Coordinates of C-alpha atoms in Angstrom, one line a residue:
Chain W
M278 CA 86.8 99.2 232.9
E279 CA 87.7 98.6 236.6
N280 CA 86.3 95.7 238.5
Q281 CA 84.4 96.3 241.7
G282 CA 86.1 95.3 244.9
L283 CA 85.2 91.9 246.0
Q284 CA 84.5 92.8 249.6
E285 CA 82.3 95.7 248.6
N286 CA 78.8 95.3 250.0
V287 CA 76.6 98.0 248.8
N288 CA 74.2 99.2 251.4
I289 CA 70.7 99.7 250.0
T290 CA 68.8 99.5 253.2
G291 CA 66.6 102.6 253.8
M292 CA 66.2 103.2 250.1
S293 CA 62.8 102.8 248.3
K294 CA 62.7 100.0 245.8
D295 CA 62.7 102.4 242.9
D296 CA 65.7 104.3 244.3
A297 CA 67.5 101.0 245.1
I298 CA 67.1 99.6 241.5
I299 CA 68.4 102.9 240.0
F300 CA 71.4 102.8 242.4
L301 CA 72.1 99.1 241.5
M302 CA 71.8 99.8 237.8
N303 CA 74.3 102.7 238.1
T304 CA 76.6 100.6 240.2
Y305 CA 76.5 97.2 238.4
G306 CA 74.7 97.7 235.1
E307 CA 77.9 98.0 233.1
E308 CA 79.8 95.0 234.5
I309 CA 76.7 92.8 234.4
K310 CA 76.0 93.6 230.8
R311 CA 79.6 92.9 229.9
L312 CA 79.6 89.6 231.8
V313 CA 76.3 88.5 230.2
Y314 CA 77.8 89.3 226.8
T315 CA 80.8 87.0 227.4
F316 CA 78.3 84.2 228.2
V317 CA 75.9 84.7 225.3
K318 CA 78.2 86.4 222.7
N319 CA 75.3 88.4 221.2
W320 CA 74.5 92.1 222.1
Q321 CA 70.8 91.9 221.6
H322 CA 70.5 88.9 223.9
A323 CA 72.9 90.4 226.4
E324 CA 70.6 93.5 226.5
D325 CA 67.5 91.4 227.0
I326 CA 69.1 89.2 229.7
T327 CA 70.5 92.2 231.6
Q328 CA 67.1 93.8 231.6
D329 CA 65.6 90.5 232.9
V330 CA 68.3 90.4 235.6
F331 CA 67.4 93.9 236.9
V332 CA 63.7 93.2 236.7
T333 CA 64.2 90.0 238.7
L334 CA 66.3 92.0 241.2
Y335 CA 63.5 94.5 241.6
T336 CA 60.9 91.9 242.3
K337 CA 63.2 90.2 244.8
L338 CA 64.6 93.2 246.6
D339 CA 62.2 92.6 249.5
T340 CA 63.7 89.2 250.1
F341 CA 67.3 90.3 250.1
R342 CA 68.4 90.5 253.7
G343 CA 71.9 91.8 253.0
Q344 CA 73.5 88.7 254.6
S345 CA 75.5 88.0 251.5
A346 CA 77.3 90.6 249.3
I347 CA 74.8 92.1 246.9
R348 CA 77.3 91.8 244.1
S349 CA 77.4 88.0 244.5
W350 CA 73.7 87.9 244.5
I351 CA 73.4 89.9 241.3
Y352 CA 76.1 87.8 239.6
S353 CA 74.4 84.6 240.5
I354 CA 71.1 85.8 238.9
A355 CA 73.0 87.1 235.8
I356 CA 74.9 83.8 235.4
N357 CA 71.8 81.8 235.9
R358 CA 69.7 83.8 233.4
S359 CA 72.6 83.6 230.9
K360 CA 72.8 79.8 231.3
D361 CA 69.0 79.5 231.1
F362 CA 69.2 81.3 227.8
L363 CA 72.0 79.1 226.5
K364 CA 70.0 75.9 227.2
S365 CA 66.8 77.3 225.7
W366 CA 65.4 76.0 222.5
S367 CA 65.5 79.4 220.9
Y368 CA 69.3 79.7 221.5
R369 CA 70.1 76.2 220.2
K370 CA 68.1 76.8 217.1
L371 CA 69.8 80.2 216.6
A372 CA 73.2 78.7 217.3
F373 CA 72.5 75.9 214.7
T374 CA 71.1 78.0 211.9
D375 CA 72.9 81.3 212.4
K376 CA 76.3 80.3 213.7
F377 CA 78.4 81.8 210.9
S378 CA 76.6 85.1 210.6
N379 CA 76.8 85.6 214.4
D380 CA 80.5 85.0 214.4
Q381 CA 80.9 87.6 211.6
K382 CA 78.8 90.1 213.4
D383 CA 80.7 89.6 216.6
S384 CA 84.1 90.0 215.0
A385 CA 82.8 93.0 213.1
H386 CA 81.7 94.5 216.4
S387 CA 85.2 94.1 217.9
A388 CA 86.8 95.6 214.8
E389 CA 84.5 98.6 215.1
D390 CA 86.0 99.2 218.6
G391 CA 89.3 99.8 217.0
V392 CA 91.1 96.7 218.0
I393 CA 94.0 95.7 215.9
A394 CA 93.2 92.4 214.2
N395 CA 95.0 89.4 215.4
S396 CA 96.8 91.1 218.2
E397 CA 97.8 88.8 221.1
D398 CA 95.0 90.3 223.2
Q399 CA 92.4 89.7 220.6
L400 CA 93.6 86.1 220.1
L401 CA 93.3 85.5 223.8
Y402 CA 89.8 87.1 223.9
E403 CA 88.7 84.9 221.0
A404 CA 90.2 81.8 222.6
V405 CA 88.3 82.6 225.9
L406 CA 85.0 83.1 224.1
S407 CA 85.5 79.8 222.1
L408 CA 85.6 77.7 225.3
S409 CA 82.6 75.7 226.2
I410 CA 80.4 77.4 228.8
K411 CA 81.5 75.3 231.7
Y412 CA 85.2 76.2 231.2
R413 CA 84.5 79.7 230.0
E414 CA 82.5 80.6 233.1
V415 CA 85.3 79.6 235.6
I416 CA 87.9 81.5 233.5
L417 CA 85.7 84.6 233.3
L418 CA 84.8 84.6 237.0
H419 CA 88.3 84.0 238.2
Y420 CA 90.4 86.0 235.8
Y421 CA 87.9 88.5 234.4
K422 CA 85.9 89.2 237.5
D423 CA 88.5 88.4 240.1
F424 CA 86.3 86.0 242.1
S425 CA 88.2 83.6 244.4
I426 CA 87.8 79.8 244.1
R427 CA 85.6 79.8 247.2
E428 CA 83.3 82.6 245.8
I429 CA 83.1 80.7 242.4
C430 CA 82.0 77.6 244.3
D431 CA 79.1 79.6 245.9
L432 CA 78.2 81.3 242.6
L433 CA 78.0 78.1 240.6
T434 CA 77.1 75.7 243.5
L435 CA 80.0 73.5 242.7
N436 CA 82.5 72.0 245.2
E437 CA 86.0 73.3 245.5
S438 CA 87.7 70.3 243.8
T439 CA 85.4 70.6 240.8
V440 CA 86.1 74.3 240.4
K441 CA 89.9 73.7 240.7
T442 CA 89.8 70.9 238.2
R443 CA 87.7 72.9 235.8
L444 CA 89.9 75.9 236.1
S445 CA 93.0 73.8 235.5
R446 CA 91.5 72.1 232.5
A447 CA 90.1 75.4 231.2
R448 CA 93.6 76.9 231.3
K449 CA 95.0 74.0 229.4
I450 CA 92.3 74.1 226.7
L451 CA 92.6 77.9 226.5
Q452 CA 96.4 77.5 225.9
E453 CA 95.8 75.1 223.1
R454 CA 93.1 77.3 221.5
Y455 CA 95.3 80.3 221.8
I456 CA 98.2 78.6 220.0
E457 CA 95.8 77.2 217.4
L458 CA 94.7 80.8 216.7
G459 CA 98.3 81.9 216.2
G460 CA 99.2 83.1 219.7
E461 CA 102.7 82.7 221.1
R462 CA 103.5 79.9 223.5
Chain J
M283 CA 99.6 83.5 227.9
E284 CA 99.8 83.1 231.7
K285 CA 101.0 86.7 231.9
Q286 CA 98.1 87.9 229.8
L287 CA 95.7 86.0 231.9
K288 CA 96.6 88.2 234.8
H289 CA 95.3 91.1 232.8
L290 CA 92.3 89.4 231.4
D291 CA 89.9 91.9 233.0
Q292 CA 91.5 94.7 231.0
I293 CA 91.9 92.7 227.8
I294 CA 88.3 91.5 227.8
D295 CA 86.9 94.9 228.6
K296 CA 89.0 96.5 225.9
Q297 CA 88.0 93.8 223.4
I298 CA 84.3 94.0 224.2
S299 CA 84.2 97.8 223.9
E300 CA 86.1 100.7 225.2
A301 CA 83.0 102.8 225.4
P302 CA 80.3 102.0 228.0
V303 CA 77.9 99.3 226.9
F304 CA 75.2 99.9 229.5
T305 CA 73.6 103.1 228.3
S306 CA 70.8 105.3 229.6
K307 CA 68.6 103.6 227.0
D308 CA 69.1 100.3 228.8
K309 CA 68.2 102.0 232.1
Q310 CA 65.0 103.4 230.6
N311 CA 64.1 100.0 229.1
I312 CA 64.6 98.3 232.5
L313 CA 62.5 100.9 234.3
A314 CA 59.8 100.6 231.7
A315 CA 59.8 96.8 232.0
I316 CA 59.5 97.1 235.8
K317 CA 56.6 99.5 235.4
N318 CA 54.8 97.2 233.0
S319 CA 55.3 94.1 235.1
S320 CA 53.9 96.0 238.2
I321 CA 50.8 97.3 236.3
N322 CA 50.1 93.9 234.7
Q323 CA 50.2 92.0 238.0
P324 CA 46.6 92.6 239.2
L325 CA 45.2 91.9 235.7
R326 CA 46.9 88.5 235.6
Q327 CA 45.6 87.6 239.0
K328 CA 42.0 88.4 237.9
R329 CA 42.1 86.0 235.0
K330 CA 43.1 83.0 237.2
T331 CA 39.6 82.3 238.5
F332 CA 39.4 78.6 237.6
V333 CA 41.3 77.2 240.5
P334 CA 39.2 78.9 243.3
R335 CA 36.1 77.8 241.5
L336 CA 37.3 74.3 241.3
L337 CA 38.3 74.3 245.0
T338 CA 34.8 75.6 246.0
A339 CA 33.1 72.9 244.0
A340 CA 35.4 70.2 245.6
L341 CA 34.6 71.5 249.1
F342 CA 30.9 71.5 248.5
A343 CA 31.0 67.9 247.1
G344 CA 33.1 66.9 250.2
I345 CA 30.5 68.4 252.6
I346 CA 27.7 66.5 250.8
F347 CA 29.6 63.2 250.9
A348 CA 30.5 63.6 254.6
S349 CA 26.9 64.3 255.5
Y350 CA 25.7 61.3 253.6
T351 CA 28.2 59.1 255.3
M352 CA 27.3 60.3 258.8
I353 CA 23.6 59.8 258.2
D354 CA 24.2 56.4 256.7
S355 CA 26.3 55.2 259.6
Y356 CA 23.7 56.6 262.1
L357 CA 20.9 54.7 260.5
T358 CA 22.8 51.4 260.2
P359 CA 22.4 49.1 263.3
D360 CA 25.6 48.5 265.3
T361 CA 25.5 44.7 264.8
A362 CA 25.7 45.2 261.0
T363 CA 28.9 47.3 261.3
E364 CA 32.1 45.5 260.8
I365 CA 35.2 47.2 262.1
K366 CA 38.0 46.6 259.8
K367 CA 41.4 47.0 261.4
P368 CA 44.1 47.8 258.9
E369 CA 46.4 44.8 258.6
V370 CA 50.1 45.7 258.2
K371 CA 52.3 42.9 257.2
Y372 CA 56.1 43.0 257.6
A373 CA 58.8 40.8 256.4
Q374 CA 59.5 38.6 259.5
E375 CA 62.8 37.2 258.3
L376 CA 65.6 38.3 256.1
T377 CA 68.1 36.1 254.3
Q378 CA 71.9 36.2 254.4
A379 CA 73.3 36.6 250.8
S380 CA 77.0 36.8 251.6
S381 CA 79.4 37.6 254.4
K382 CA 83.1 37.8 254.7
L383 CA 85.8 38.8 257.1
T384 CA 89.1 40.1 255.9
Y385 CA 92.2 40.8 258.0
E386 CA 95.0 42.8 256.6
V387 CA 98.0 41.7 258.5
D388 CA 100.3 44.6 257.6
T389 CA 97.8 47.3 258.6
Q390 CA 95.9 45.2 261.2
K391 CA 92.6 46.2 259.6
L392 CA 89.7 43.9 260.1
T393 CA 86.9 44.3 257.6
I394 CA 83.5 42.8 258.2
E395 CA 81.3 43.0 255.1
G396 CA 78.3 41.3 253.6
T397 CA 74.8 41.5 252.3
V398 CA 71.4 40.5 253.5
N399 CA 68.4 40.2 251.2
N400 CA 64.7 40.6 251.7
T401 CA 63.4 37.6 249.8
T402 CA 59.9 38.0 251.2
A403 CA 57.0 39.7 249.5
Y404 CA 56.7 42.3 252.4
T405 CA 58.6 45.3 253.5
S406 CA 60.7 44.9 256.6
E407 CA 60.2 46.7 259.9
P408 CA 62.8 49.3 260.6
F409 CA 65.9 47.5 261.8
K410 CA 69.4 48.1 263.0
A411 CA 72.5 46.0 262.5
R412 CA 75.3 45.0 264.8
V413 CA 78.1 42.5 265.1
K414 CA 78.3 40.4 268.2
I415 CA 81.8 39.4 269.3
L416 CA 81.6 35.8 270.4
K417 CA 85.2 35.3 271.4
E418 CA 86.3 36.7 274.7
D419 CA 89.9 37.6 273.7
V420 CA 88.7 39.5 270.6
A421 CA 85.9 41.2 272.6
A422 CA 88.5 42.2 275.2
L423 CA 90.8 43.8 272.6
L424 CA 87.8 45.7 271.1
E425 CA 86.6 46.6 274.5
S426 CA 83.1 45.7 273.6
K427 CA 81.0 42.6 273.0
S428 CA 79.3 44.2 270.0
L429 CA 79.8 46.7 267.3
A430 CA 77.1 48.7 265.6
L431 CA 77.3 48.4 261.9
D432 CA 76.0 51.9 261.3
D433 CA 75.3 55.0 263.3
N434 CA 73.1 53.9 266.2
S435 CA 70.4 56.3 265.2
T436 CA 70.0 54.8 261.8
N437 CA 67.1 52.5 261.0
H438 CA 67.0 50.6 257.8
I439 CA 64.0 49.4 255.9
L440 CA 64.1 46.8 253.1
R441 CA 61.5 46.5 250.5
P442 CA 60.9 43.2 248.8
D443 CA 64.0 42.1 246.8
E444 CA 66.1 44.9 248.2
S445 CA 69.4 44.2 249.9
Y446 CA 71.3 45.7 252.8
S447 CA 75.0 45.8 252.5
F448 CA 77.4 46.4 255.4
N449 CA 81.1 47.2 255.6
K450 CA 82.7 47.8 258.9
V451 CA 86.5 48.4 259.3
V452 CA 88.2 48.2 262.7
T453 CA 91.8 48.2 263.6
L454 CA 92.6 45.2 265.7
D455 CA 96.0 44.3 267.0
M456 CA 95.8 40.6 267.6
G457 CA 99.4 39.8 267.9
I458 CA 99.9 36.4 266.4
V459 CA 97.0 35.3 264.2
D460 CA 96.2 31.8 263.0
E461 CA 93.3 30.0 261.3
N462 CA 91.4 29.8 264.6
T463 CA 91.8 33.4 265.6
F464 CA 88.6 34.6 264.0
K465 CA 86.8 31.3 263.6
D466 CA 83.2 31.6 264.9
A467 CA 84.2 34.9 266.4
F468 CA 81.7 37.3 264.8
E469 CA 78.0 37.1 264.5
V470 CA 76.0 39.6 262.4
E471 CA 72.6 40.4 263.7
L472 CA 69.8 42.5 262.1
Y473 CA 67.2 43.3 264.8
T474 CA 64.1 45.4 265.5
E475 CA 62.9 46.6 268.9
D476 CA 61.4 43.2 269.8
K477 CA 62.9 40.6 267.5
T478 CA 65.8 39.4 265.4
L479 CA 65.2 39.4 261.7
T480 CA 68.3 37.4 260.9
S481 CA 71.6 36.5 262.5
F482 CA 74.6 34.5 261.2
V483 CA 78.1 33.7 262.1
I484 CA 80.7 34.8 259.5
K485 CA 82.4 31.7 258.2
K486 CA 84.5 33.1 255.3
I487 CA 87.7 34.5 256.5
E488 CA 90.6 35.9 254.4
F489 CA 94.0 37.1 255.3
I490 CA 95.8 39.4 253.0
N491 CA 99.1 41.1 252.5
T492 CA 100.8 37.9 253.7
P493 CA 104.3 36.8 252.8
N494 CA 103.0 34.2 250.3
E495 CA 102.4 36.4 247.3
G496 CA 99.2 35.7 245.4
S497 CA 97.5 33.8 248.2
T498 CA 94.8 35.4 250.1
E499 CA 94.0 32.5 252.3
T500 CA 97.4 32.1 253.9
I501 CA 97.7 32.2 257.6
V502 CA 100.3 34.6 259.0
E503 CA 102.2 33.8 262.1
E504 CA 104.4 36.9 262.1
P505 CA 104.3 38.6 265.5
I506 CA 102.8 42.1 265.5
P507 CA 103.3 44.5 268.4
N508 CA 100.3 45.0 270.6
G509 CA 98.4 48.3 270.9
K510 CA 95.0 49.6 271.6
P511 CA 92.2 48.9 269.1
I512 CA 90.9 51.9 267.2
E513 CA 87.4 51.6 265.7
E514 CA 87.2 53.2 262.3
Q515 CA 83.9 54.4 261.0
T516 CA 85.2 54.9 257.5
K517 CA 84.2 52.5 254.8
D518 CA 87.4 51.4 253.2
P519 CA 87.0 50.3 249.6
V520 CA 86.7 46.6 248.9
T521 CA 89.2 47.0 246.0
A522 CA 92.1 47.6 248.4
K523 CA 91.7 44.1 249.5
D524 CA 90.9 42.6 246.1
P525 CA 93.0 39.5 245.7
K526 CA 93.8 40.3 242.0
Q527 CA 95.3 43.6 243.0
D528 CA 97.2 42.1 245.8
T529 CA 99.1 39.9 243.5
D530 CA 100.3 43.1 241.8
Q531 CA 101.6 44.5 245.0
K532 CA 105.1 44.2 246.2
Q533 CA 105.5 42.1 249.3
E534 CA 107.1 44.7 251.5
Q535 CA 106.0 48.0 250.4
P536 CA 107.5 51.0 252.2
K537 CA 104.8 53.5 252.9
V538 CA 104.6 56.9 251.5
T539 CA 104.6 59.0 254.6
D540 CA 103.9 62.6 255.3
D541 CA 107.3 62.9 257.0
K542 CA 109.1 62.9 253.6
P543 CA 110.3 66.4 252.8
K544 CA 110.0 65.9 249.1
E545 CA 107.9 63.7 246.8
P546 CA 109.8 60.6 245.6
T547 CA 111.4 60.5 242.2
L548 CA 110.0 58.3 239.4
E549 CA 112.8 55.8 240.1
E550 CA 111.8 55.6 243.8
L551 CA 108.1 55.3 242.9
E552 CA 108.8 52.5 240.4
Q553 CA 110.8 50.6 243.0
K554 CA 107.8 50.7 245.3
Y555 CA 104.9 50.4 243.0
G556 CA 106.3 48.8 239.9
K557 CA 106.8 50.2 236.4
K558 CA 104.7 53.0 235.1
K559 CA 101.4 51.9 233.6
T560 CA 100.5 55.2 231.9
P561 CA 99.1 56.2 229.6
F562 CA 96.0 54.4 230.4
R563 CA 93.9 53.7 227.4
N564 CA 90.8 52.8 229.2
V565 CA 89.5 53.5 232.7
P566 CA 86.6 51.3 233.7
V567 CA 83.8 52.9 235.6
E568 CA 81.6 50.7 237.7
S569 CA 79.3 50.8 240.6
R570 CA 79.5 48.1 243.3
I571 CA 76.1 47.9 244.7
Q572 CA 77.2 45.7 247.6
A573 CA 79.3 48.4 249.2
N574 CA 77.4 51.3 247.5
Q575 CA 80.5 52.7 246.0
F576 CA 81.6 53.7 242.6
Y577 CA 85.0 52.7 241.3
L578 CA 87.0 54.5 238.6
N579 CA 89.8 52.3 237.5
G580 CA 89.5 50.3 240.7
I581 CA 89.8 53.5 242.8
T582 CA 87.1 54.9 245.0
L583 CA 86.7 57.7 247.5
G584 CA 88.3 57.2 250.9
M585 CA 91.1 55.0 249.7
T586 CA 94.6 55.8 250.9
K587 CA 97.2 57.4 248.6
E588 CA 99.3 54.3 249.2
G589 CA 96.4 52.1 248.1
T590 CA 95.8 54.1 244.9
L591 CA 99.5 54.0 244.0
N592 CA 99.5 50.2 244.5
I593 CA 96.8 49.9 241.9
L594 CA 97.6 52.6 239.4
G595 CA 101.4 52.6 239.6
P596 CA 103.5 55.7 239.7
Y597 CA 101.8 59.0 238.7
D598 CA 103.0 61.3 236.0
K599 CA 102.5 64.6 237.9
Y600 CA 102.1 65.5 241.5
Q601 CA 101.2 68.7 243.1
S602 CA 101.1 69.7 246.8
E603 CA 101.2 73.3 247.9
D604 CA 102.1 72.4 251.4
E605 CA 101.4 69.7 253.9
S606 CA 98.3 71.4 255.4
T607 CA 96.4 71.4 252.1
E608 CA 95.1 68.8 249.8
S609 CA 97.4 67.3 247.1
W610 CA 96.8 66.3 243.5
A611 CA 98.2 63.4 241.4
V612 CA 97.8 62.9 237.7
W613 CA 98.1 59.8 235.5
N614 CA 98.3 60.3 231.7
M615 CA 95.6 58.8 229.5
V616 CA 95.0 58.4 225.8
T617 CA 91.4 57.9 224.7
A618 CA 89.9 57.6 221.3
D619 CA 86.5 58.1 219.8
K620 CA 84.7 55.8 217.3
N621 CA 86.8 57.2 214.5
L622 CA 90.0 56.4 216.4
I623 CA 90.8 60.1 216.8
E624 CA 93.0 60.1 219.9
N625 CA 93.0 62.6 222.6
A626 CA 95.5 63.1 225.4
S627 CA 93.8 63.1 228.7
E628 CA 94.5 62.9 232.4
Y629 CA 93.2 60.7 235.2
S630 CA 93.5 62.9 238.3
I631 CA 93.0 62.2 242.0
T632 CA 92.7 64.8 244.7
Y633 CA 93.8 63.7 248.2
S634 CA 92.6 65.3 251.3
V635 CA 95.0 66.4 254.0
N636 CA 94.9 63.0 255.6
Q637 CA 96.1 61.4 252.3
K638 CA 92.8 59.9 251.3
V639 CA 91.0 60.1 248.0
N640 CA 88.4 62.8 248.0
Y641 CA 87.9 63.6 244.3
I642 CA 88.5 61.7 241.1
S643 CA 88.1 63.0 237.5
F644 CA 89.1 62.3 233.9
F645 CA 88.2 62.9 230.3
T646 CA 87.4 60.4 227.7
L647 CA 86.5 60.5 224.0
H648 CA 85.6 56.8 224.0
N649 CA 81.9 56.8 223.5
S650 CA 81.6 53.0 223.5
F651 CA 83.1 52.9 227.0
V652 CA 80.6 55.5 228.2
E653 CA 77.8 53.5 226.7
E654 CA 79.0 50.4 228.5
W655 CA 79.2 52.2 231.9
E656 CA 75.8 53.6 231.5
K657 CA 74.4 50.1 231.1
T658 CA 75.9 48.9 234.3
L659 CA 75.4 52.1 236.4
G660 CA 71.6 51.7 236.2
E661 CA 69.0 54.4 236.7
P662 CA 70.6 57.8 237.1
Y663 CA 69.8 60.1 240.0
H664 CA 69.4 63.1 237.7
S665 CA 70.1 64.2 234.2
T666 CA 70.4 67.8 233.0
E667 CA 69.9 69.6 229.7
Y668 CA 73.7 70.2 229.6
G669 CA 74.3 66.5 229.2
E670 CA 75.3 65.9 232.8
T671 CA 74.1 62.5 234.2
Y672 CA 74.4 62.0 237.9
Y673 CA 74.5 58.8 239.8
Y674 CA 74.2 58.8 243.6
F675 CA 74.5 56.4 246.5
E676 CA 72.7 57.7 249.5
D677 CA 74.5 55.4 252.0
T678 CA 78.0 56.5 251.1
K679 CA 77.0 59.9 249.7
Q680 CA 79.1 59.2 246.6
M681 CA 78.1 61.2 243.5
L682 CA 79.3 60.2 240.1
C683 CA 78.8 62.5 237.1
L684 CA 79.2 61.7 233.4
D685 CA 79.3 65.1 231.8
A686 CA 79.1 65.3 228.0
V687 CA 81.1 68.2 226.7
Y688 CA 80.7 69.4 223.1
E689 CA 83.7 71.1 221.6
G690 CA 83.4 70.3 218.0
F691 CA 83.3 66.6 219.1
K692 CA 81.7 64.9 222.0
H693 CA 83.7 63.8 224.9
Y694 CA 83.0 63.2 228.5
E695 CA 84.2 64.4 231.8
V696 CA 83.8 61.8 234.5
T697 CA 83.9 62.9 238.1
L698 CA 83.4 61.3 241.5
W699 CA 83.0 63.0 244.9
T700 CA 80.9 63.0 248.0
T701 CA 78.1 65.3 248.7
D702 CA 75.5 65.5 251.5
N703 CA 73.2 67.6 249.3
P704 CA 72.7 65.9 246.0
E705 CA 69.6 68.0 245.5
E706 CA 71.9 71.0 244.8
Y707 CA 72.8 69.5 241.5
K708 CA 69.1 69.4 240.5
A709 CA 68.5 73.0 241.3
D710 CA 69.7 76.1 239.5
V711 CA 71.4 78.9 241.4
E712 CA 69.4 81.9 242.4

């Protein structure tokens, strides 16, 4: 799956709202759903949140003036919706009561995709997903979605030093997790 | 792992699914949801009729009341009407709580600091603060007979029992200084447009960084070359001049300068700043209300790199990409939780290009320390559901965050930085 270019600024001016949302779904649907999944780690919730993201986009298309890249705008909505879900009561309850079965489902899902168990790549993937959300989000945005530090600052409304420190700590924790899981140094 | 991180995009996408996950079914669901939300909108609006009804009733009641009042006042004879003027009382006087003048002989920095309290039962009028220079020679060097303590456009208001703290740093090349140099030289004045709320001459004078180690009251007679005075608007931390810390400092400390091509070795650092003190086992966090600043292990924002090294000793790691960017120093820590499970951590400082502290952060597992800090830090500015607790000083724009992180166990990330927009941390992104 290829990442979109960071400088890409899709032009939706002149389109009707219905055309624009179809165009945006075709352009960003795949990457947004994957991103949301890495936040919430559950396909059903990822689907619901992705749907919510595009409905929100549709309702706010009139307010988008094209001054910022539309990709950043969609990402900020997706990140926010995912984090809203993670702090919701329903998620906490689910996480508490259903932790183990979810883990099993998730690993089963990966196995279905034909990934060789315990490969280095899978260990890294598991290590990334095991990070707490504040570290996971900076790793995902920087390494998975290729956003620069400055862009991450804007997306997460954090200052540059905070992002740099979090990224540095996240790498360190990720390294520890990766080794704990059996990865090579 | 670093190599793999560079290909994380491919790795994650492959691990999530090699087939597309956003299907036509998703698209149909989204379009259906949009359609439903559009159709339902007018119905929802129809149901909300209570508020307009309430507003109409309130408007009607208001008209009746206004009519009654008008008729009543029309029928009442003029002599029976008593015109009540609103009486506004202001605090007419403020009280000096403390004041001090500190002169750093090495750096020629003169710090004027202190606090004024409103001990009355009334709020003060908006006021400004300045320092009058009473001695001609000092005024001549400063090229002014008074110094504003804040930005000239700033007006302060003190409610009952509130205090106003000031901290002004100027560079003043006085040549030879003795006990009479600054005696009765500075008068602090808090004033409104038409009167003075309080004024006092600063009596307490301290000299620091003098040849007599351990003494802060020593008079220095060492000649210092003359130069032009430079007023500094920065609020340098009180800690840098703390007598306790000064005793730890070497008498003649060579400065860490930007001219050095390479960072000094540990040996060189230890020669300058004493033996390594790491790993720290505890890093006290406190707020000093007087100067409206937070201190993490005695360090606050705006301090010089030199000042931080004097207090913390040599660092364990240092990173600087080049001279035009900020640098980063790390001191190792070991913290423990209530069960004495230890965790390696790092106390890190980010320095801006001009070698001043602009960001501090560290982790701790030690819950009891955090509980202690929370007691002294007072009412937080904001708390989030993520376990982030923010403390903020409006004057200095310093934001302190205690951020609880759960990763099988609870530990905290403590960060300090400045922000002009603290509200950002209350709002979510969208």
